[in-house]
Amino acid sequence: MIKHKGECARAPRATQQLKNTISEKQYVGFATLPNQVHRKSVKKGFDFTLMVAGESGMGKSTLVNSLFLTDLYKDRKLLNAEERINQTVEIIKHTVDIEEKGVKLKLTIVDTPGFGDAVNNNECWKPITDYIDQQFEQYFRDESGLNRKNIQDNRVHCCLYFIPPFGHGLRPVDVEFMKALHEKVNIIPLIAKADCLTPNEIKKLKDRIREEIDKFGIKVYQFPECDSDEDEEFKQLDKELKECTPFAVIGSNTVVEARGQRVRGRLYPWGIVEVENQSHCDFVKLRNMLIRSHMHDLKDVTCDVHYENYRAQCIQEMTSKLAQDNRMESPIPILPLSTPDVDTEKLIKMKDEELKRMQEMLNKMQQQMHDKEQ
Amino acid sequence: FLALECERFSICNEEKRNLSLGGHVGFDSLPEQLVSKSVTQGFCFNILCVGETGIGKSTLMNTLFNTMFENEEASHYQNGVYLRPRTYDLQESNVRLKLTIVDTVGFGDQINKEDSYKPIVDYIDTQFENYLQEELKIKRSLFNYHDTRIHICLYFIAPTGHSLKSLDLVTMKKLDSKVNIIPIIAKADTISKSELHKFKIKIMSELVSNGVQIYQFPTDDETVSEINASMNAHLPFAVVGSVEEVKVGNKAVRARQYPWGVVQVENESHCDFVKLREMLIRVNMEDLREQTHARHYELYRRCKLEEMGFKDTDPDSEPFSLQETYEAKRKEFLGDLQRKEEEMRQMFVNKVKETEAELKDKERELHEKFEQLKRMHQEEKKKVEDKRGYLEEEMNAFNKRKAAAETLSLSQPVKKDKDKKNRSVNTENQSGVSASSSKVMMAKANVEPLNCQSWWQAIQCCTCLVHNATWRPGGLF
């Protein structure tokens, strides 16, 4: 069980309020639906797949440990510089089951060791995009299969990308990576090892990175707008969150004594950096956003946007291939396209018009010949 | 004692011996003389900073020399690595220093960094080459020469806390035989003390196991051997640079201000900046220059001259004269040039011959074609003539028949009624000649198609050939 200063789930409070506003006689009872949803979901349990990407030494493992307050990376073997000259990118999954107040979470962390570490990093993000596509494909097959009871959702819900704080902004490899992945997965860029930047430098770097993300047209994960009927405090927090991206984070595996308390932090001769101190870094904001408020939204966006894009693309490719090669048997039952693609419709219309025109011309010519004959 | 001395002297003249002085002679001022000479000359020092963009190279230089060297922030999107040397004249007390700082712009930014080390190696070699050229000149002025050879390369390692990056290893291996390398850990205020210790050990062990030779502070001079030896153990130096001042206590010191504390650049418990400054500037600057000249430059020179074919001793173990070798080389070179010229001339001549032959062939072909066309033309002409002759015959035959028909019509007036009927039908036809009768006329006349597009045109032709009177509607046929 992980202890945390969490907020209670919002659902029960809402129903209570509703109950109070409706008198007993008029009360039907479907206001308990949120409760029921809550109950069922607790019983079913949740799952979440998080990918971490970035060069070696950016503090990815430390951050993941700090986020989930566990030690996922025991006995990890790190390669030395010589071995990394020609290193290829691997994909390593760690899955853990964690529980808190009765809520079970199956957390999968997808690690990408070797990214950006070789001397020649051409297309080093290809294994990563292949992996994400593979998960989508797997889900697509499962979804289209006959027995859909036990579908395992291995799709990647979120990708934390670690930007080194030593530079002046995004580097070419950062830009290329994000552009290759922004339409497949929710990308959350982070400034790693933020304890080497003073507050001014952090601000400058954040502004610069936001500018470059706009300039290069990278679509990072956007926080959803909050409803107009949420309370002011929540709205304020939400606004602050949005202005703070990319988050400048610090992670730590060690507990130190600071201001009379035992906190996760880093001990320096000139002071102690506290990971959970909001004036030191944005770790708390990241954790709140990732785990406490937007975890489900990340999953939704993955299902509704990225996966649907993939699925639509996949089906189109298959139908166009089938049209060319009728003998090919599709492994997945293809349902007729209920809404044909706009482009093909246009094409069909054009061809129809052409045919009509040619038919008319033919008729005219025939008529002419007939006239001439007479 | 003196007798023994004399004996020794007579046995072998070449053996050196120590004499004791009877009084103060005064040559102990030689070092001072040397010093005053070098001070008047001024000193020259060249630093090469290698490290990724944004790692703190410019800031560290500013901090080391306590000046603001002008520097724009580099962009991450350079196509390749290029070196940017900048020379400054500094003065401290009465000592003048001509400092050149060479920056590597774009290092570590490209996605494919396989060639990143090349511009750096080329630059170092070029400086050596320039010096070598000056040395080999007939009229040279080495004392006046602005020495641009790199005396020290500061290699900036990113503070990942794990180990060297693959690019660092590859680059340092290429540089260690050409320049003195001092590796430093940049932005060291992001590594905690325990991590730093492990990191340093890991880096040094990686360098050793890959055979990378970094600069060792010299320990042969007793006055500085102790401090140098201890500093050697602190490599690589973990530095922090800053030009901003922060108030600590009642002093303003160069530092970086964080929410959790202040990192003081010159505080030895915070970082190794002071050590670096001591070693680099205050203690070993002259040794670095010497090493560059005596070791790295000599190695370069030897390799270069060997490449050119110079050797220290020729096959007969006689010392080679540079002059003779040079002459020999020159002759060889000129001979080569002449040979190449000949080759090219030969090639040119061959090409000319070939092209001439081609052109001749083409000429012949064209001629043949011309002849052929001419022949064809003649044939066609003949054919046309024949046809014309034939047509004329036809025309004559036709005329004869017409004449015969005329005489016949004059003797048969009965058929006029039939023709009258035809006439009424025919007036509707615009052209004034009936279609059916014209067709009959065609058949009867047996006129060959005269290359007209339609029967109508053919008839027009016929009508203009013949008298109008004969072909009135309701005519003979």
PDB file of N, CA and C in Angstrom, chain A residues 95-150:
ATOM      1  N   THR A  95       6.600  -4.658 -15.401  1.00  0.00           N
ATOM      2  CA  THR A  95       5.203  -4.588 -14.970  1.00  0.00           C
ATOM      3  C   THR A  95       5.122  -4.830 -13.480  1.00  0.00           C
ATOM      4  N   VAL A  96       4.409  -3.942 -12.810  1.00  0.00           N
ATOM      5  CA  VAL A  96       4.205  -4.149 -11.377  1.00  0.00           C
ATOM      6  C   VAL A  96       2.726  -3.952 -11.057  1.00  0.00           C
ATOM      7  N   ASP A  97       2.289  -4.636 -10.015  1.00  0.00           N
ATOM      8  CA  ASP A  97       0.925  -4.435  -9.520  1.00  0.00           C
ATOM      9  C   ASP A  97       1.024  -3.673  -8.219  1.00  0.00           C
ATOM     10  N   ILE A  98       0.411  -2.511  -8.193  1.00  0.00           N
ATOM     11  CA  ILE A  98       0.439  -1.754  -6.952  1.00  0.00           C
ATOM     12  C   ILE A  98      -0.981  -1.458  -6.514  1.00  0.00           C
ATOM     13  N   GLU A  99      -1.146  -1.260  -5.215  1.00  0.00           N
ATOM     14  CA  GLU A  99      -2.486  -1.081  -4.682  1.00  0.00           C
ATOM     15  C   GLU A  99      -2.498   0.040  -3.658  1.00  0.00           C
ATOM     16  N   GLU A 100      -3.596   0.761  -3.665  1.00  0.00           N
ATOM     17  CA  GLU A 100      -3.702   1.891  -2.739  1.00  0.00           C
ATOM     18  C   GLU A 100      -5.161   2.069  -2.399  1.00  0.00           C
ATOM     19  N   LYS A 101      -5.492   2.020  -1.137  1.00  0.00           N
ATOM     20  CA  LYS A 101      -6.880   2.183  -0.668  1.00  0.00           C
ATOM     21  C   LYS A 101      -7.842   1.317  -1.470  1.00  0.00           C
ATOM     22  N   GLY A 102      -7.451   0.103  -1.703  1.00  0.00           N
ATOM     23  CA  GLY A 102      -8.343  -0.808  -2.390  1.00  0.00           C
ATOM     24  C   GLY A 102      -8.338  -0.676  -3.901  1.00  0.00           C
ATOM     25  N   VAL A 103      -7.688   0.345  -4.410  1.00  0.00           N
ATOM     26  CA  VAL A 103      -7.670   0.518  -5.860  1.00  0.00           C
ATOM     27  C   VAL A 103      -6.410  -0.144  -6.398  1.00  0.00           C
ATOM     28  N   LYS A 104      -6.621  -1.061  -7.337  1.00  0.00           N
ATOM     29  CA  LYS A 104      -5.476  -1.800  -7.872  1.00  0.00           C
ATOM     30  C   LYS A 104      -5.045  -1.180  -9.195  1.00  0.00           C
ATOM     31  N   LEU A 105      -3.764  -1.082  -9.366  1.00  0.00           N
ATOM     32  CA  LEU A 105      -3.246  -0.546 -10.620  1.00  0.00           C
ATOM     33  C   LEU A 105      -2.170  -1.468 -11.147  1.00  0.00           C
ATOM     34  N   LYS A 106      -2.335  -1.892 -12.409  1.00  0.00           N
ATOM     35  CA  LYS A 106      -1.286  -2.677 -13.058  1.00  0.00           C
ATOM     36  C   LYS A 106      -0.470  -1.704 -13.879  1.00  0.00           C
ATOM     37  N   LEU A 107       0.683  -1.397 -13.384  1.00  0.00           N
ATOM     38  CA  LEU A 107       1.499  -0.370 -14.020  1.00  0.00           C
ATOM     39  C   LEU A 107       2.582  -1.019 -14.865  1.00  0.00           C
ATOM     40  N   THR A 108       2.658  -0.602 -16.113  1.00  0.00           N
ATOM     41  CA  THR A 108       3.722  -1.117 -16.985  1.00  0.00           C
ATOM     42  C   THR A 108       4.601   0.055 -17.383  1.00  0.00           C
ATOM     43  N   ILE A 109       5.888  -0.067 -17.138  1.00  0.00           N
ATOM     44  CA  ILE A 109       6.821   0.967 -17.566  1.00  0.00           C
ATOM     45  C   ILE A 109       7.602   0.413 -18.753  1.00  0.00           C
ATOM     46  N   VAL A 110       7.567   1.140 -19.859  1.00  0.00           N
ATOM     47  CA  VAL A 110       8.313   0.702 -21.041  1.00  0.00           C
ATOM     48  C   VAL A 110       9.575   1.551 -21.128  1.00  0.00           C
ATOM     49  N   ASP A 111      10.699   0.881 -21.017  1.00  0.00           N
ATOM     50  CA  ASP A 111      11.969   1.579 -21.010  1.00  0.00           C
ATOM     51  C   ASP A 111      12.628   1.499 -22.379  1.00  0.00           C
ATOM     52  N   THR A 112      13.397   2.498 -22.733  1.00  0.00           N
ATOM     53  CA  THR A 112      14.033   2.499 -24.054  1.00  0.00           C
ATOM     54  C   THR A 112      15.526   2.720 -23.926  1.00  0.00           C
ATOM     55  N   PRO A 113      16.247   1.780 -23.346  1.00  0.00           N
ATOM     56  CA  PRO A 113      17.694   1.995 -23.175  1.00  0.00           C
ATOM     57  C   PRO A 113      18.400   2.030 -24.521  1.00  0.00           C
ATOM     58  N   GLY A 114      19.350   2.902 -24.621  1.00  0.00           N
ATOM     59  CA  GLY A 114      20.118   3.005 -25.847  1.00  0.00           C
ATOM     60  C   GLY A 114      19.676   4.132 -26.749  1.00  0.00           C
ATOM     61  N   PHE A 115      18.555   4.749 -26.454  1.00  0.00           N
ATOM     62  CA  PHE A 115      18.090   5.842 -27.300  1.00  0.00           C
ATOM     63  C   PHE A 115      19.076   6.999 -27.238  1.00  0.00           C
ATOM     64  N   GLY A 116      19.550   7.432 -28.404  1.00  0.00           N
ATOM     65  CA  GLY A 116      20.416   8.594 -28.434  1.00  0.00           C
ATOM     66  C   GLY A 116      21.801   8.393 -27.886  1.00  0.00           C
ATOM     67  N   ASP A 117      22.184   7.164 -27.604  1.00  0.00           N
ATOM     68  CA  ASP A 117      23.488   6.944 -26.983  1.00  0.00           C
ATOM     69  C   ASP A 117      24.594   6.605 -27.961  1.00  0.00           C
ATOM     70  N   ALA A 118      24.230   6.115 -29.137  1.00  0.00           N
ATOM     71  CA  ALA A 118      25.280   5.711 -30.072  1.00  0.00           C
ATOM     72  C   ALA A 118      25.886   6.946 -30.720  1.00  0.00           C
ATOM     73  N   VAL A 119      26.963   6.724 -31.466  1.00  0.00           N
ATOM     74  CA  VAL A 119      27.578   7.853 -32.149  1.00  0.00           C
ATOM     75  C   VAL A 119      26.722   8.256 -33.350  1.00  0.00           C
ATOM     76  N   ASN A 120      26.157   7.226 -34.018  1.00  0.00           N
ATOM     77  CA  ASN A 120      25.281   7.511 -35.142  1.00  0.00           C
ATOM     78  C   ASN A 120      23.860   7.163 -34.744  1.00  0.00           C
ATOM     79  N   ASN A 121      23.040   8.171 -34.529  1.00  0.00           N
ATOM     80  CA  ASN A 121      21.698   7.920 -34.017  1.00  0.00           C
ATOM     81  C   ASN A 121      20.630   8.042 -35.075  1.00  0.00           C
ATOM     82  N   ASN A 122      20.994   7.790 -36.329  1.00  0.00           N
ATOM     83  CA  ASN A 122      19.995   7.884 -37.388  1.00  0.00           C
ATOM     84  C   ASN A 122      18.829   6.963 -37.126  1.00  0.00           C
ATOM     85  N   GLU A 123      17.616   7.535 -37.100  1.00  0.00           N
ATOM     86  CA  GLU A 123      16.412   6.724 -36.930  1.00  0.00           C
ATOM     87  C   GLU A 123      16.468   5.843 -35.695  1.00  0.00           C
ATOM     88  N   CYS A 124      17.027   6.360 -34.627  1.00  0.00           N
ATOM     89  CA  CYS A 124      17.105   5.531 -33.426  1.00  0.00           C
ATOM     90  C   CYS A 124      15.731   5.395 -32.786  1.00  0.00           C
ATOM     91  N   TRP A 125      14.753   6.185 -33.261  1.00  0.00           N
ATOM     92  CA  TRP A 125      13.415   6.088 -32.691  1.00  0.00           C
ATOM     93  C   TRP A 125      12.578   5.039 -33.396  1.00  0.00           C
ATOM     94  N   LYS A 126      13.145   4.410 -34.439  1.00  0.00           N
ATOM     95  CA  LYS A 126      12.344   3.447 -35.186  1.00  0.00           C
ATOM     96  C   LYS A 126      11.885   2.265 -34.321  1.00  0.00           C
ATOM     97  N   PRO A 127      12.775   1.664 -33.509  1.00  0.00           N
ATOM     98  CA  PRO A 127      12.274   0.556 -32.667  1.00  0.00           C
ATOM     99  C   PRO A 127      11.120   0.990 -31.785  1.00  0.00           C
ATOM    100  N   ILE A 128      11.137   2.246 -31.359  1.00  0.00           N
ATOM    101  CA  ILE A 128      10.083   2.712 -30.464  1.00  0.00           C
ATOM    102  C   ILE A 128       8.767   2.841 -31.223  1.00  0.00           C
ATOM    103  N   THR A 129       8.808   3.455 -32.408  1.00  0.00           N
ATOM    104  CA  THR A 129       7.563   3.578 -33.168  1.00  0.00           C
ATOM    105  C   THR A 129       7.057   2.199 -33.577  1.00  0.00           C
ATOM    106  N   ASP A 130       7.987   1.306 -33.894  1.00  0.00           N
ATOM    107  CA  ASP A 130       7.546  -0.048 -34.239  1.00  0.00           C
ATOM    108  C   ASP A 130       6.838  -0.703 -33.074  1.00  0.00           C
ATOM    109  N   TYR A 131       7.385  -0.514 -31.874  1.00  0.00           N
ATOM    110  CA  TYR A 131       6.771  -1.118 -30.703  1.00  0.00           C
ATOM    111  C   TYR A 131       5.358  -0.590 -30.498  1.00  0.00           C
ATOM    112  N   ILE A 132       5.211   0.725 -30.594  1.00  0.00           N
ATOM    113  CA  ILE A 132       3.879   1.308 -30.375  1.00  0.00           C
ATOM    114  C   ILE A 132       2.899   0.792 -31.426  1.00  0.00           C
ATOM    115  N   ASP A 133       3.352   0.737 -32.668  1.00  0.00           N
ATOM    116  CA  ASP A 133       2.472   0.226 -33.720  1.00  0.00           C
ATOM    117  C   ASP A 133       2.095  -1.216 -33.471  1.00  0.00           C
ATOM    118  N   GLN A 134       3.074  -1.984 -32.997  1.00  0.00           N
ATOM    119  CA  GLN A 134       2.795  -3.388 -32.701  1.00  0.00           C
ATOM    120  C   GLN A 134       1.687  -3.522 -31.677  1.00  0.00           C
ATOM    121  N   GLN A 135       1.743  -2.689 -30.619  1.00  0.00           N
ATOM    122  CA  GLN A 135       0.714  -2.781 -29.579  1.00  0.00           C
ATOM    123  C   GLN A 135      -0.643  -2.432 -30.150  1.00  0.00           C
ATOM    124  N   PHE A 136      -0.663  -1.404 -31.010  1.00  0.00           N
ATOM    125  CA  PHE A 136      -1.927  -1.036 -31.641  1.00  0.00           C
ATOM    126  C   PHE A 136      -2.455  -2.182 -32.486  1.00  0.00           C
ATOM    127  N   GLU A 137      -1.540  -2.783 -33.235  1.00  0.00           N
ATOM    128  CA  GLU A 137      -1.971  -3.864 -34.122  1.00  0.00           C
ATOM    129  C   GLU A 137      -2.531  -5.017 -33.311  1.00  0.00           C
ATOM    130  N   GLN A 138      -1.836  -5.322 -32.216  1.00  0.00           N
ATOM    131  CA  GLN A 138      -2.280  -6.416 -31.361  1.00  0.00           C
ATOM    132  C   GLN A 138      -3.689  -6.144 -30.845  1.00  0.00           C
ATOM    133  N   TYR A 139      -3.905  -4.914 -30.398  1.00  0.00           N
ATOM    134  CA  TYR A 139      -5.215  -4.572 -29.869  1.00  0.00           C
ATOM    135  C   TYR A 139      -6.264  -4.629 -30.963  1.00  0.00           C
ATOM    136  N   PHE A 140      -5.882  -4.188 -32.151  1.00  0.00           N
ATOM    137  CA  PHE A 140      -6.790  -4.188 -33.293  1.00  0.00           C
ATOM    138  C   PHE A 140      -7.241  -5.611 -33.598  1.00  0.00           C
ATOM    139  N   ARG A 141      -6.280  -6.523 -33.624  1.00  0.00           N
ATOM    140  CA  ARG A 141      -6.640  -7.910 -33.877  1.00  0.00           C
ATOM    141  C   ARG A 141      -7.539  -8.462 -32.790  1.00  0.00           C
ATOM    142  N   ASP A 142      -7.157  -8.186 -31.542  1.00  0.00           N
ATOM    143  CA  ASP A 142      -7.972  -8.696 -30.441  1.00  0.00           C
ATOM    144  C   ASP A 142      -9.388  -8.159 -30.517  1.00  0.00           C
ATOM    145  N   GLU A 143      -9.462  -6.860 -30.835  1.00  0.00           N
ATOM    146  CA  GLU A 143     -10.766  -6.223 -30.863  1.00  0.00           C
ATOM    147  C   GLU A 143     -11.641  -6.799 -31.961  1.00  0.00           C
ATOM    148  N   SER A 144     -10.996  -7.201 -33.058  1.00  0.00           N
ATOM    149  CA  SER A 144     -11.781  -7.713 -34.178  1.00  0.00           C
ATOM    150  C   SER A 144     -11.983  -9.216 -34.088  1.00  0.00           C
ATOM    151  N   GLY A 145     -11.455  -9.804 -33.042  1.00  0.00           N
ATOM    152  CA  GLY A 145     -11.555 -11.259 -32.947  1.00  0.00           C
ATOM    153  C   GLY A 145     -12.917 -11.707 -32.458  1.00  0.00           C
ATOM    154  N   LEU A 146     -13.073 -13.039 -32.341  1.00  0.00           N
ATOM    155  CA  LEU A 146     -14.364 -13.571 -31.958  1.00  0.00           C
ATOM    156  C   LEU A 146     -14.548 -13.547 -30.450  1.00  0.00           C
ATOM    157  N   ASN A 147     -13.479 -13.896 -29.741  1.00  0.00           N
ATOM    158  CA  ASN A 147     -13.598 -13.955 -28.293  1.00  0.00           C
ATOM    159  C   ASN A 147     -12.948 -12.718 -27.682  1.00  0.00           C
ATOM    160  N   ARG A 148     -13.772 -11.783 -27.230  1.00  0.00           N
ATOM    161  CA  ARG A 148     -13.206 -10.525 -26.766  1.00  0.00           C
ATOM    162  C   ARG A 148     -13.280 -10.370 -25.259  1.00  0.00           C
ATOM    163  N   LYS A 149     -13.349 -11.479 -24.567  1.00  0.00           N
ATOM    164  CA  LYS A 149     -13.523 -11.342 -23.125  1.00  0.00           C
ATOM    165  C   LYS A 149     -12.288 -10.814 -22.444  1.00  0.00           C
ATOM    166  N   ASN A 150     -11.152 -11.378 -22.820  1.00  0.00           N
ATOM    167  CA  ASN A 150      -9.945 -11.017 -22.079  1.00  0.00           C
ATOM    168  C   ASN A 150      -8.965 -10.256 -22.922  1.00  0.00           C
TER     169      ASN A 150
END
